XYZ file of C-alpha atoms in Angstrom:
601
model
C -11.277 -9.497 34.481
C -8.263 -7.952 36.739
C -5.836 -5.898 35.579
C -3.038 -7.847 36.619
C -5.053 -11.349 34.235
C -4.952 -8.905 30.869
C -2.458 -9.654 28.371
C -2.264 -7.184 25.109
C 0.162 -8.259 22.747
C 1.128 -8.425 18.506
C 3.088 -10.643 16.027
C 5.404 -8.579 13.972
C 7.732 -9.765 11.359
C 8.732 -9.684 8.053
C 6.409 -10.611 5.147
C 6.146 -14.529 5.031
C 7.758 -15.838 8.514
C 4.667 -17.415 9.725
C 2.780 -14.871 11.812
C -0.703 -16.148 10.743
C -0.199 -19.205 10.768
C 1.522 -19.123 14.517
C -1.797 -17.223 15.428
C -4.146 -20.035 14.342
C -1.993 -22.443 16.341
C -2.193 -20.319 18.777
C -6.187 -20.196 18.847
C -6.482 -24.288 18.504
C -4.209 -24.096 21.783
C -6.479 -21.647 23.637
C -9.785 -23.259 22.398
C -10.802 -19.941 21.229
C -12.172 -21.562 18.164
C -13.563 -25.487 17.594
C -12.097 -27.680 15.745
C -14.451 -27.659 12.919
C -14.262 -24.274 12.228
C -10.423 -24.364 12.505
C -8.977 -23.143 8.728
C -5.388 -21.699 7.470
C -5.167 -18.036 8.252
C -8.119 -17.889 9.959
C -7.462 -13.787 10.829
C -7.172 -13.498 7.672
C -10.804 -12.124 6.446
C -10.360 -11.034 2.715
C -10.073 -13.311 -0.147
C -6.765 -10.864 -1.229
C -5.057 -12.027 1.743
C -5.758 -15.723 1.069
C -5.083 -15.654 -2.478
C -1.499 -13.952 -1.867
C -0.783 -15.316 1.074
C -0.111 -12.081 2.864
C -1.788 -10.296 5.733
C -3.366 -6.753 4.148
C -5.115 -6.200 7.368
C -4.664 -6.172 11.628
C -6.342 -8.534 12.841
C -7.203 -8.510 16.333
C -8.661 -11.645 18.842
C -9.198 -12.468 22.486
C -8.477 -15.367 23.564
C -8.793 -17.062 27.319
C -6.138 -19.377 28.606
C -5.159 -21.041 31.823
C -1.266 -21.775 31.876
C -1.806 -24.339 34.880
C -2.193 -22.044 37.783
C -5.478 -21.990 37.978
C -5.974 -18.695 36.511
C -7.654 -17.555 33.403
C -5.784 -15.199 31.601
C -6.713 -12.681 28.997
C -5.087 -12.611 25.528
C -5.338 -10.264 22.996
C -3.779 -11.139 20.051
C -3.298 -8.350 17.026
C -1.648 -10.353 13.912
C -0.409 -7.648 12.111
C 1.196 -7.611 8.106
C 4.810 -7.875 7.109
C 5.357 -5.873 3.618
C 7.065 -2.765 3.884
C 3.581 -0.905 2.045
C 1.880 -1.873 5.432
C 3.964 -0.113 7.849
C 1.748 2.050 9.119
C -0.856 -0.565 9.791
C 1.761 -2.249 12.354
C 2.516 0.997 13.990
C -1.298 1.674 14.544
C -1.411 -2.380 16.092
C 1.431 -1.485 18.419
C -0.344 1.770 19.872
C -2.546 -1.113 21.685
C -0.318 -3.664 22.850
C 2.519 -3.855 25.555
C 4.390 -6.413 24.263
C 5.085 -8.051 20.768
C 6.573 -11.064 19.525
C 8.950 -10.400 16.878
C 9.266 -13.594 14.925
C 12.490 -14.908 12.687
C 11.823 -17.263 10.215
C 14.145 -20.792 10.979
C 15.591 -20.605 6.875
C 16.259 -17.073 6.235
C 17.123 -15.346 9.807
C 16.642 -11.432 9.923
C 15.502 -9.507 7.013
C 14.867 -5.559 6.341
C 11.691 -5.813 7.879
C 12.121 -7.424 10.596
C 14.612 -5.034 11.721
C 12.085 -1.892 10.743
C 9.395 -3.338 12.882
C 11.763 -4.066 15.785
C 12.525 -0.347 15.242
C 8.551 0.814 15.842
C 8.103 -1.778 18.822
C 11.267 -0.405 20.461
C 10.121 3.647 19.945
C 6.626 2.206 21.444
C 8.173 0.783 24.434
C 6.988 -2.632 24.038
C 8.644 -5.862 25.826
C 9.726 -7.444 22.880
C 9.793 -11.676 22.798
C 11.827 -13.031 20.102
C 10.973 -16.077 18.625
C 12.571 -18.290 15.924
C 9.404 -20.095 13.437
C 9.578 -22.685 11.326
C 12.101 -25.306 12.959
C 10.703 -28.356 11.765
C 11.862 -27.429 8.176
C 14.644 -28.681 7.060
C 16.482 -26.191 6.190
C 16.061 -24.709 9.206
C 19.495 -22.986 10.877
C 19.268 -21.919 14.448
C 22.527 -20.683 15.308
C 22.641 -18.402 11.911
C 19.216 -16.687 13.440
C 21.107 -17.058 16.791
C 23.922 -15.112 15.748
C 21.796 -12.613 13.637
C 19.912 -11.979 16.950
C 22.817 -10.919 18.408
C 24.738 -9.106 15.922
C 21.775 -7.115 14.012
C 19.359 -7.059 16.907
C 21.467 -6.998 19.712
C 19.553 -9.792 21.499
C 20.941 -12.270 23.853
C 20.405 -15.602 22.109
C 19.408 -17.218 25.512
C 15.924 -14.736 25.126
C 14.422 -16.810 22.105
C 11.747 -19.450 22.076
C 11.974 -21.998 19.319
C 8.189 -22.716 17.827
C 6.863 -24.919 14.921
C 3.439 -22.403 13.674
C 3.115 -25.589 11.340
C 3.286 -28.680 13.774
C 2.544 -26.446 17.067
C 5.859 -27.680 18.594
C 6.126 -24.859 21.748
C 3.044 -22.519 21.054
C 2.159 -23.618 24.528
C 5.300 -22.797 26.266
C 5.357 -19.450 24.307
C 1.716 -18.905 25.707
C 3.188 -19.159 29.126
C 5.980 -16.722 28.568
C 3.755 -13.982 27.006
C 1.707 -14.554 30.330
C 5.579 -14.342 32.365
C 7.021 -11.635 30.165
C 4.464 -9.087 28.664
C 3.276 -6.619 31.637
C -0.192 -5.933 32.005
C -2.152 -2.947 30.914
C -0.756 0.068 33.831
C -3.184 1.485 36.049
C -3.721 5.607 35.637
C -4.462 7.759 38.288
C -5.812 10.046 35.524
C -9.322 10.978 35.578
C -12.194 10.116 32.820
C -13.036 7.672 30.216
C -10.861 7.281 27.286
C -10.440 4.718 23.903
C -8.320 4.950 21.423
C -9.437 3.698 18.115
C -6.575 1.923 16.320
C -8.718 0.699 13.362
C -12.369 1.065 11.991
C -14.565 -0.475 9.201
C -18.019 0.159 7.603
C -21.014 -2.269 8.278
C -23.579 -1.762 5.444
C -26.266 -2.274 8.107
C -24.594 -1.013 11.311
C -22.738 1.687 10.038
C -19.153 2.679 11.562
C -17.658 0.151 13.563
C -14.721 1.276 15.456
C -11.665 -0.966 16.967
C -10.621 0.551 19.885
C -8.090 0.016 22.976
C -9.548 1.550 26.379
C -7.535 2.890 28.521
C -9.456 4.718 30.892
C -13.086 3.570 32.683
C -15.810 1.946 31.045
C -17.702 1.679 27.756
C -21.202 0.234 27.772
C -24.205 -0.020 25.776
C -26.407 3.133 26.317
C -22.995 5.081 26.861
C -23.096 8.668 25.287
C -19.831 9.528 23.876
C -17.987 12.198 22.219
C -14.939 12.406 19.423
C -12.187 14.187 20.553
C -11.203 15.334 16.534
C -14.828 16.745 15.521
C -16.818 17.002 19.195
C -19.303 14.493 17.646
C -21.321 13.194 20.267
C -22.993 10.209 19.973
C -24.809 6.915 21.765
C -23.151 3.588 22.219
C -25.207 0.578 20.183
C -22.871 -2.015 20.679
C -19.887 -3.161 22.483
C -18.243 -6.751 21.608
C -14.651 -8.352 21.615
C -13.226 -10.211 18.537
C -13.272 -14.271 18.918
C -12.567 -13.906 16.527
C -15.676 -13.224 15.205
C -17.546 -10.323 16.317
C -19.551 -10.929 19.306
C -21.315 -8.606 22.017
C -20.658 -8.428 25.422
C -21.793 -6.371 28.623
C -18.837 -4.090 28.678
C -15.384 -2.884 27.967
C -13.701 -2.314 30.584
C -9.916 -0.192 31.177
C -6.939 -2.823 29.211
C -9.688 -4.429 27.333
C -9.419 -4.131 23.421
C -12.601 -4.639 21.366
C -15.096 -2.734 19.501
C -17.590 -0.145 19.733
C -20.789 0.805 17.175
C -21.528 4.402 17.652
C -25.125 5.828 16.284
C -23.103 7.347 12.942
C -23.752 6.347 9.375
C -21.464 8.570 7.834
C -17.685 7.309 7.620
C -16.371 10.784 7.181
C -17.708 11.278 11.178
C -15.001 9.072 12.447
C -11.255 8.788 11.980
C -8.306 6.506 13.166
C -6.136 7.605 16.101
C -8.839 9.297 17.435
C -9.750 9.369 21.167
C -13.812 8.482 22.515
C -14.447 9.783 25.458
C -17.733 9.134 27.777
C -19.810 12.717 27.380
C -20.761 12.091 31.721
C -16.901 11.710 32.594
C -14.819 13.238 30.082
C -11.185 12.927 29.900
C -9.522 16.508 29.957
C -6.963 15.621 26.902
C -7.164 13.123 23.960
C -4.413 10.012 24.024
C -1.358 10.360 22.164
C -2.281 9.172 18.857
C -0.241 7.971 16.087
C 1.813 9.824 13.589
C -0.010 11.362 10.756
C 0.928 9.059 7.525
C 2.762 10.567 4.349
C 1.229 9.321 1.026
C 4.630 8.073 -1.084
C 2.821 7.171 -4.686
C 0.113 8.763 -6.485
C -2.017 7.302 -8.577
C -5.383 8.500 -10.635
C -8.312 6.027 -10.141
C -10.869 7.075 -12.576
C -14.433 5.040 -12.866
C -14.857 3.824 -16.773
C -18.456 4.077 -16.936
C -18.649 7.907 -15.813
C -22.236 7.224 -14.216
C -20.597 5.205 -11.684
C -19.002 8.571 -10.142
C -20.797 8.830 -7.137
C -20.571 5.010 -6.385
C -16.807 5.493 -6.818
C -16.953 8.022 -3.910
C -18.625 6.427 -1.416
C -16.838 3.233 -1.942
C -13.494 5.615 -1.707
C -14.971 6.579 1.764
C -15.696 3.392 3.251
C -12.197 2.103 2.309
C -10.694 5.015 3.514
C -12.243 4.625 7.264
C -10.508 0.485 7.139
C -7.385 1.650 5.485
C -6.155 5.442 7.380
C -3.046 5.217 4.986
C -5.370 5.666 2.122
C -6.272 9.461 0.930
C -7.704 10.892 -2.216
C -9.343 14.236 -3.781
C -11.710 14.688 -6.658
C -9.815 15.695 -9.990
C -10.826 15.776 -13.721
C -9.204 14.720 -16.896
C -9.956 15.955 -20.232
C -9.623 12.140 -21.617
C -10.967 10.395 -18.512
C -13.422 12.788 -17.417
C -13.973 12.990 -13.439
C -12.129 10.526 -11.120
C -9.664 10.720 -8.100
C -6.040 11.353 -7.793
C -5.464 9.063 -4.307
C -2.337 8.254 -2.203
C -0.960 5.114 -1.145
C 2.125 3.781 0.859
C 3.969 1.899 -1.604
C 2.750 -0.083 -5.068
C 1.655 -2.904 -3.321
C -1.095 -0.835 -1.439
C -2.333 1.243 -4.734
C -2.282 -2.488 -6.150
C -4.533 -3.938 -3.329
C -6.294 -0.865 -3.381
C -7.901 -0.990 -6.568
C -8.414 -4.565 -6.134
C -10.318 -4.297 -3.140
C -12.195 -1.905 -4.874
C -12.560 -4.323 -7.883
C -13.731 -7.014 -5.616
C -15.639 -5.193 -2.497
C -17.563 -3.268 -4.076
C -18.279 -4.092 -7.584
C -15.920 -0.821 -8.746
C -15.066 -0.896 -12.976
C -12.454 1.781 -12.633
C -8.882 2.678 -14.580
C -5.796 3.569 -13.335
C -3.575 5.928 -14.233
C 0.684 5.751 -14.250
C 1.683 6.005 -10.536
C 4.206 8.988 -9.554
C 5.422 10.929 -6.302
C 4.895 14.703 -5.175
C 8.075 16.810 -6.758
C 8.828 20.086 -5.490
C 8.918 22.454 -8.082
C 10.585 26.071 -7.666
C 9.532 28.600 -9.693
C 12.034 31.657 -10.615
C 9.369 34.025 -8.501
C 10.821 32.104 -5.900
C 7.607 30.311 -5.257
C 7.352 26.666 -4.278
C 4.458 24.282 -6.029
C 3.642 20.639 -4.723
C 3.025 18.428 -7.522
C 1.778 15.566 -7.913
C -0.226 15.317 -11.390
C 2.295 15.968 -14.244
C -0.812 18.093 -15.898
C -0.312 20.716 -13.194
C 4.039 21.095 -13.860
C 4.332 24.856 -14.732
C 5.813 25.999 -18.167
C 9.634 24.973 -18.181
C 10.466 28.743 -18.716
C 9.355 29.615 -15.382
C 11.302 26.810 -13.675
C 14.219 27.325 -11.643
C 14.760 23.565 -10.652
C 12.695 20.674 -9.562
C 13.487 18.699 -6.537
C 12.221 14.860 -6.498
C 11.897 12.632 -3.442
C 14.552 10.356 -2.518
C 14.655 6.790 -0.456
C 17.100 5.704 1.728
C 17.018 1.947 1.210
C 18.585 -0.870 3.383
C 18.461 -4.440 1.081
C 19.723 -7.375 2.965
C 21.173 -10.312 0.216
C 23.265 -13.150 0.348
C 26.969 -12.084 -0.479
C 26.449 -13.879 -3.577
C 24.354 -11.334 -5.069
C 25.917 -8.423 -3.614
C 27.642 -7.325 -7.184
C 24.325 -7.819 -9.188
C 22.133 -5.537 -6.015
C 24.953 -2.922 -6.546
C 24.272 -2.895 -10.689
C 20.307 -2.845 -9.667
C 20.724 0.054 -7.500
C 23.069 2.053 -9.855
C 21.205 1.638 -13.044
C 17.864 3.137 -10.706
C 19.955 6.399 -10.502
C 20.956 5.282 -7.255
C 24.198 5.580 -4.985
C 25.297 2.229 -2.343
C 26.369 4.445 0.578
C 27.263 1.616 2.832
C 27.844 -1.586 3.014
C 27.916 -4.147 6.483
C 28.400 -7.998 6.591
C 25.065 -8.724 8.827
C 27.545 -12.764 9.239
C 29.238 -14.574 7.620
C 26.872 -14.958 4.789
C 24.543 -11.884 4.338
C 25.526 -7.835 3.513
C 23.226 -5.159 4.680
C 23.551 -2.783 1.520
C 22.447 0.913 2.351
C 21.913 3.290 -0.472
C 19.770 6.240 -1.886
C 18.051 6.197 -4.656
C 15.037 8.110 -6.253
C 11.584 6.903 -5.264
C 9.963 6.911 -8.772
C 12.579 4.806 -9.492
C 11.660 2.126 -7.219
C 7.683 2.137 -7.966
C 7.647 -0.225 -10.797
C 9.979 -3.408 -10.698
C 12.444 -2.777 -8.430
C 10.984 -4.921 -5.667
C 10.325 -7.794 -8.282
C 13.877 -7.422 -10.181
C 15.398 -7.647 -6.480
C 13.671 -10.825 -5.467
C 14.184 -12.533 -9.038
C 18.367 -11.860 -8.945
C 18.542 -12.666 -5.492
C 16.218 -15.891 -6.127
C 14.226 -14.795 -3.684
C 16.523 -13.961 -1.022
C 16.365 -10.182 -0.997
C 14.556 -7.483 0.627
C 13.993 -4.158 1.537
C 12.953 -1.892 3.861
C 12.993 2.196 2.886
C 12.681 5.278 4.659
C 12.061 8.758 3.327
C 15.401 10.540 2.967
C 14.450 13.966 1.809
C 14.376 15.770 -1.553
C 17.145 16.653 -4.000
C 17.412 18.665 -7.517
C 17.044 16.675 -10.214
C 16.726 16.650 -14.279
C 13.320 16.078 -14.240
C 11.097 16.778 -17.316
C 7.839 16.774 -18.576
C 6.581 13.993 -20.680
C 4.125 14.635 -23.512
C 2.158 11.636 -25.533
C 0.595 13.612 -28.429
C -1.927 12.295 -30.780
C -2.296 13.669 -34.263
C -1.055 16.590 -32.693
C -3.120 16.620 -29.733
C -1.563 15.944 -26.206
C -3.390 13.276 -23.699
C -2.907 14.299 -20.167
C -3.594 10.813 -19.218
C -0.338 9.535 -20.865
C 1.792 12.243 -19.381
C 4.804 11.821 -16.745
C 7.590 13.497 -15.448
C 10.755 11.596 -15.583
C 14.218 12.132 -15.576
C 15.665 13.595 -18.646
C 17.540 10.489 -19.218
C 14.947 8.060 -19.436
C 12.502 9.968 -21.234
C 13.294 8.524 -24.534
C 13.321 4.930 -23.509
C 10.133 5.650 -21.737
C 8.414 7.785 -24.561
C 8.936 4.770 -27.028
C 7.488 2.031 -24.881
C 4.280 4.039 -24.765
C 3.951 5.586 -28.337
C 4.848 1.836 -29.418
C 2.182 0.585 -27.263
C -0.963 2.702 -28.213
C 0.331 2.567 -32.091
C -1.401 -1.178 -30.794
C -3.913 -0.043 -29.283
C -6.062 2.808 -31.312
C -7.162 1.266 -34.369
C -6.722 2.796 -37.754
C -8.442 6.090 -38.812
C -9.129 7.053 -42.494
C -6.218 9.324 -42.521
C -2.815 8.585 -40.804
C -2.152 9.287 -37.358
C 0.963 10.455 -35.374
C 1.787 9.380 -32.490
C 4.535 11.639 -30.821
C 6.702 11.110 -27.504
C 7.568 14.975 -26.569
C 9.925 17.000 -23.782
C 9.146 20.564 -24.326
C 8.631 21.710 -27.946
C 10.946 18.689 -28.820
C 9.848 15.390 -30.506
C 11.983 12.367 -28.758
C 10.128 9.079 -30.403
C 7.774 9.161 -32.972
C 5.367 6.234 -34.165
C 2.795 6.216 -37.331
C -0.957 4.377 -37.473
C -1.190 3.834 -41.393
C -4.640 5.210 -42.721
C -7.481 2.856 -43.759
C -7.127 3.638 -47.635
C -10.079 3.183 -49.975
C -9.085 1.787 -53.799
C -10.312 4.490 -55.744
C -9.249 2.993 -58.743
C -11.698 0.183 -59.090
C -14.063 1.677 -60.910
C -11.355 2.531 -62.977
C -10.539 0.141 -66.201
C -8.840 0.996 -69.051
C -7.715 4.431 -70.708
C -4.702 6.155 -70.139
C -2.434 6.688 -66.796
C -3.631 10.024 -66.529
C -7.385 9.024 -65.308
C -5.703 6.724 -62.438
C -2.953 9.442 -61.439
C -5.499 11.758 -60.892
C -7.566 9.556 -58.954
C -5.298 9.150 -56.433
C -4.073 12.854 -56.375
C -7.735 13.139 -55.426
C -7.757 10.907 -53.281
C -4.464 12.522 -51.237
C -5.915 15.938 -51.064
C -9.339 14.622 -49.314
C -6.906 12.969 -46.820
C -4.856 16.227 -46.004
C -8.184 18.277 -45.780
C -9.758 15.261 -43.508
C -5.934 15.286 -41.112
C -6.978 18.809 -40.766
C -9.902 18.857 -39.242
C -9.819 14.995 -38.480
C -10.562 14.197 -34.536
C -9.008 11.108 -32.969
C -11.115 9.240 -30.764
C -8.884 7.194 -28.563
C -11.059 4.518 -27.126
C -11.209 3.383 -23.529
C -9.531 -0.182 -24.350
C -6.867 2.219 -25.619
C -6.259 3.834 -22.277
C -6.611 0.286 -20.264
C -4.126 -1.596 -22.752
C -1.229 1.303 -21.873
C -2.277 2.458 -18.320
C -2.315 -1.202 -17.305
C 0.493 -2.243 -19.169
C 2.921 -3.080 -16.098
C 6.475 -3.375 -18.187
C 7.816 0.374 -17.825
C 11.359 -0.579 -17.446
């Protein structure tokens, strides 16, 4: 295939405007797939994705298409996610494309996202094709996305296609244009063979299979290549395109995107953004990659049968080589024993995360309470990175802690705007600006702490805005804060796994919910047990598990009140002596029923 007959382009939008289901109109149009096997979300592989309807995952596919010229055309399609967790995943996407269609959903015009994405195709250079979805709904209204366009976007209205991913009203004449508008892949005068691999996944039988763009010569069976990251050198088993199935083919050839199996098992040997290069023509320098990703939550995964250790990690490696967003390092708890602490985007991912890992591969594990990396600086005038509140330094040695803030850009119907505003203030948040996106919508900008938006602040946003809200958030630095410590001790006894640092303001709301919930959870012991919400040497919430009491005084009839009174005085100094030297055994349902527990308002 020419050059000038190749055709790399994405779908980006925000979450739920249609992008999947545009793509499988667009591969009943192009005949890339019969009828019979024809399906809703067809790119979309996992069962996650069509349980929630969301894409988790890129997808990529070639299709072939004549337009009516008599030319076949190459088309390769990446359908790419829209929730804000899954940024990075469209950014990789866009490293391999020249153009993208930015879709705008008919009933609910621009949102946060769509503007963020616009944002990454526009830094990538990519000839962006707006197109309005969903116009056989009723309450479709073109000239609000129209004037959105315009105003938000800055997008002459007279650029946009009008398409039906439902009915497949004008999927054809959008074909055309992404033939008419989208450049091909450029020619390089530069010399030697070069890929870039945007994504990768692990084949139980094959081993590493890498998704890669080439940009430079030609990639064939038999090829030896090298890594640019590690100077691995290895031989070429397999070359294929997606259609969207995996399926060999001769060769990959310069604009072509595809995949490649290299002769490695391990999936520590390979990593996204790297460059392949052929070992007999090698290219001098790698490609410009993509921008090393920032973890935003933390999160320890810990496996709850402890033999399953070693499964854990190797399962934690072949995720990490699908998802490059994902990171994670051994760690030990005294309650848990040995686990992970791992990294993730947003909630969403360490949610899909530990399902996958549920689901994929067979994975019983626990979770602990998620939290961000504080910067803590010590009077020495030393800085510490933490992430685990087990590792916070004694208070006395503190000079202040600095916590990560957000800046946050909600789009909402006017309606709402007073109840977003309360939302955002009672997060420990400030509204720094406020813009009428028309006559209809604000676009509310404010900063707010990230802990604060881990939980519910996504789900409390949708519910008062009846579903009308969202958000897009960029990191906005970090700021001194009255963070503190949060102890949960048992009889005495503090359990790391319960621990948090939280603002001193919300540490006795927060201390309650949790003493409350394991009084629940541990059952009785034959003396009484404390259970004690702590900041420092202070005691903020208390709760008591009543002891499992034995009647001493059945054997007991008759005689004087004497013989019963000092029964029970007996009976009270074997409980002291047995508080003393009593051990509480909090049992793993214990740690599920609170670690799970979803509710931390």
């Amino acid at each position: 295939m020419k050059l000038e007959h190749i055709r790399n382009f994405c779908i980006i939008a925000h979450i739920d405007h249609g992008k999947s289901t545009l793509a499988d109109r667009m591969l009943e149009i192009t005949e890339t797939v019969a009828k019979r096997d024809l399906q809703e979300q067809l790119l979309d592989g996992m069962d996650l994705e069509r349980e929630r309807g969301i894409t988790i995952k890129s997808h990529p596919v070639r299709m072939q298409y004549d337009p009516g010229d008599g030319i076949t055309y190459e088309l390769n399609l990446i359908d790419t996610p829209g929730h804000v967790d899954f940024t990075y995943e469209v950014s990789r996407s866009l490293c391999a494309c020249e153009g993208a269609i930015l879709l705008i959903d008919a009933t609910q015009g621009v949102q946060a996202q769509t503007v963020a994405n616009i944002n990454l195709a526009i830094a990538q250079n990519l000839k962006i094709i707006p197109v309005i979805n969903k116009i056989d709904l009723p309450a479709a209204n073109l000239e609000l996305c129209y004037e959105q366009m315009e105003e938000i976007l800055a997008i002459p209205r007279e650029e946009a296609l009008s398409v039906s991913g439902k009915t497949g009203a004008g999927v054809a004449e959008l074909l055309k244009e992404v033939i008419k508008r989208i450049p091909p892949p450029e020619e390089t005068s530069e010399e030697g063979t070069a890929a870039l691999i945007f994504d990768s996944q692990y084949d139980t039988f094959r081993g590493v299979v890498n998704f890669v763009r080439v940009r430079r010569g030609t990639f064939k069976r038999g090829t030896k290549i090298k890594l640019f990251s590690n100077g691995i050198s290895s031989e070429i088993k397999e070359v294929g395109v997606f259609s969207p199935q995996m399926q060999p083919c001769a060769e990959l050839k310069a604009g072509s995107v595809g995949y490649l199996i290299p002769n490695l098992k391990s999936p520590a040997d390979t990593r996204i953004g790297d460059t392949i290069t052929d070992c007999d023509k090698p290219a001098k320098d790698p490609l410009p990659g993509f921008r090393e990703v920032r973890p935003m939550v933390f999160s320890g995964i810990y496996p709850i049968d402890t033999d399953e250790y070693d499964q854990l990690k190797a399962s934690m490696g072949k995720l990490q080589l699908n998802d490059a967003a994902f990171v994670y390092q051994a760690e030990s708890s005294a309650a848990l024993g040995f686990g992970f602490r791992c990294g993730f985007l947003g909630l969403l991912h360490m949610e899909i995360i530990q399902e996958r890992l549920r689901r994929e591969y067979n994975m019983d594990i626990l979770a602990t309470y998620p939290s961000v990396i504080y910067h803590v600086y010590l009077k020495s005038g030393e800085l510490q990175y933490v992430d685990n509140p087990v590792y916070l330094p004694d208070p006395s040695i503190i000079e202040r802690i600095e916590e990560p803030f957000i800046r946050c850009h909600v789009m909402t119907p006017t309606t709402y705007i007073g109840d977003v505003m309360n939302l955002i203030m009672s997060k420990r948040g400030i509204c720094t600006e406020t813009a009428s996106a028309d006559a209809g919508h604000v676009i509310i900008t404010a900063e707010l702490p990230m802990h604060e938006i881990l939980i519910d602040f996504h789900d409390k946003l949708k519910s008062m805005t009846r579903g009308y809200g969202s958000m897009d958030y960029e990191p906005a630095g970090y700021r001194a804060g009255k963070m503190v410590k949060l102890d949960i001790l048992v009889n005495g006894e503090p359990v790391d796994a319960f621990s948090s640092i939280v603002h001193i303001d919300f540490a006795y709301e927060r201390g309650r919910q949790i003493a409350e919930r394991l009084k629940e959870a541990i059952p009785p012991q034959m003396f009484q047990i404390a259970i004690q919400a702590a900041v420092g040497g202070k005691v903020i919430a208390r709760e008591t598990i009543r002891q499992l009491r034995k009647n001493v005084l059945a054997k007991c009839y008759g005689g004087d009140i004497t013989r019963k009174r000092k029964l029970l005085e007996k009976q009270k100094e074997g409980k002291k002596r047995m508080k003393l030297i009593g051990q509480v055994n909090i049992p793993q349902e214990a740690f599920v029923a609170v670690l799970k527990a979803q509710e931390f308002n």
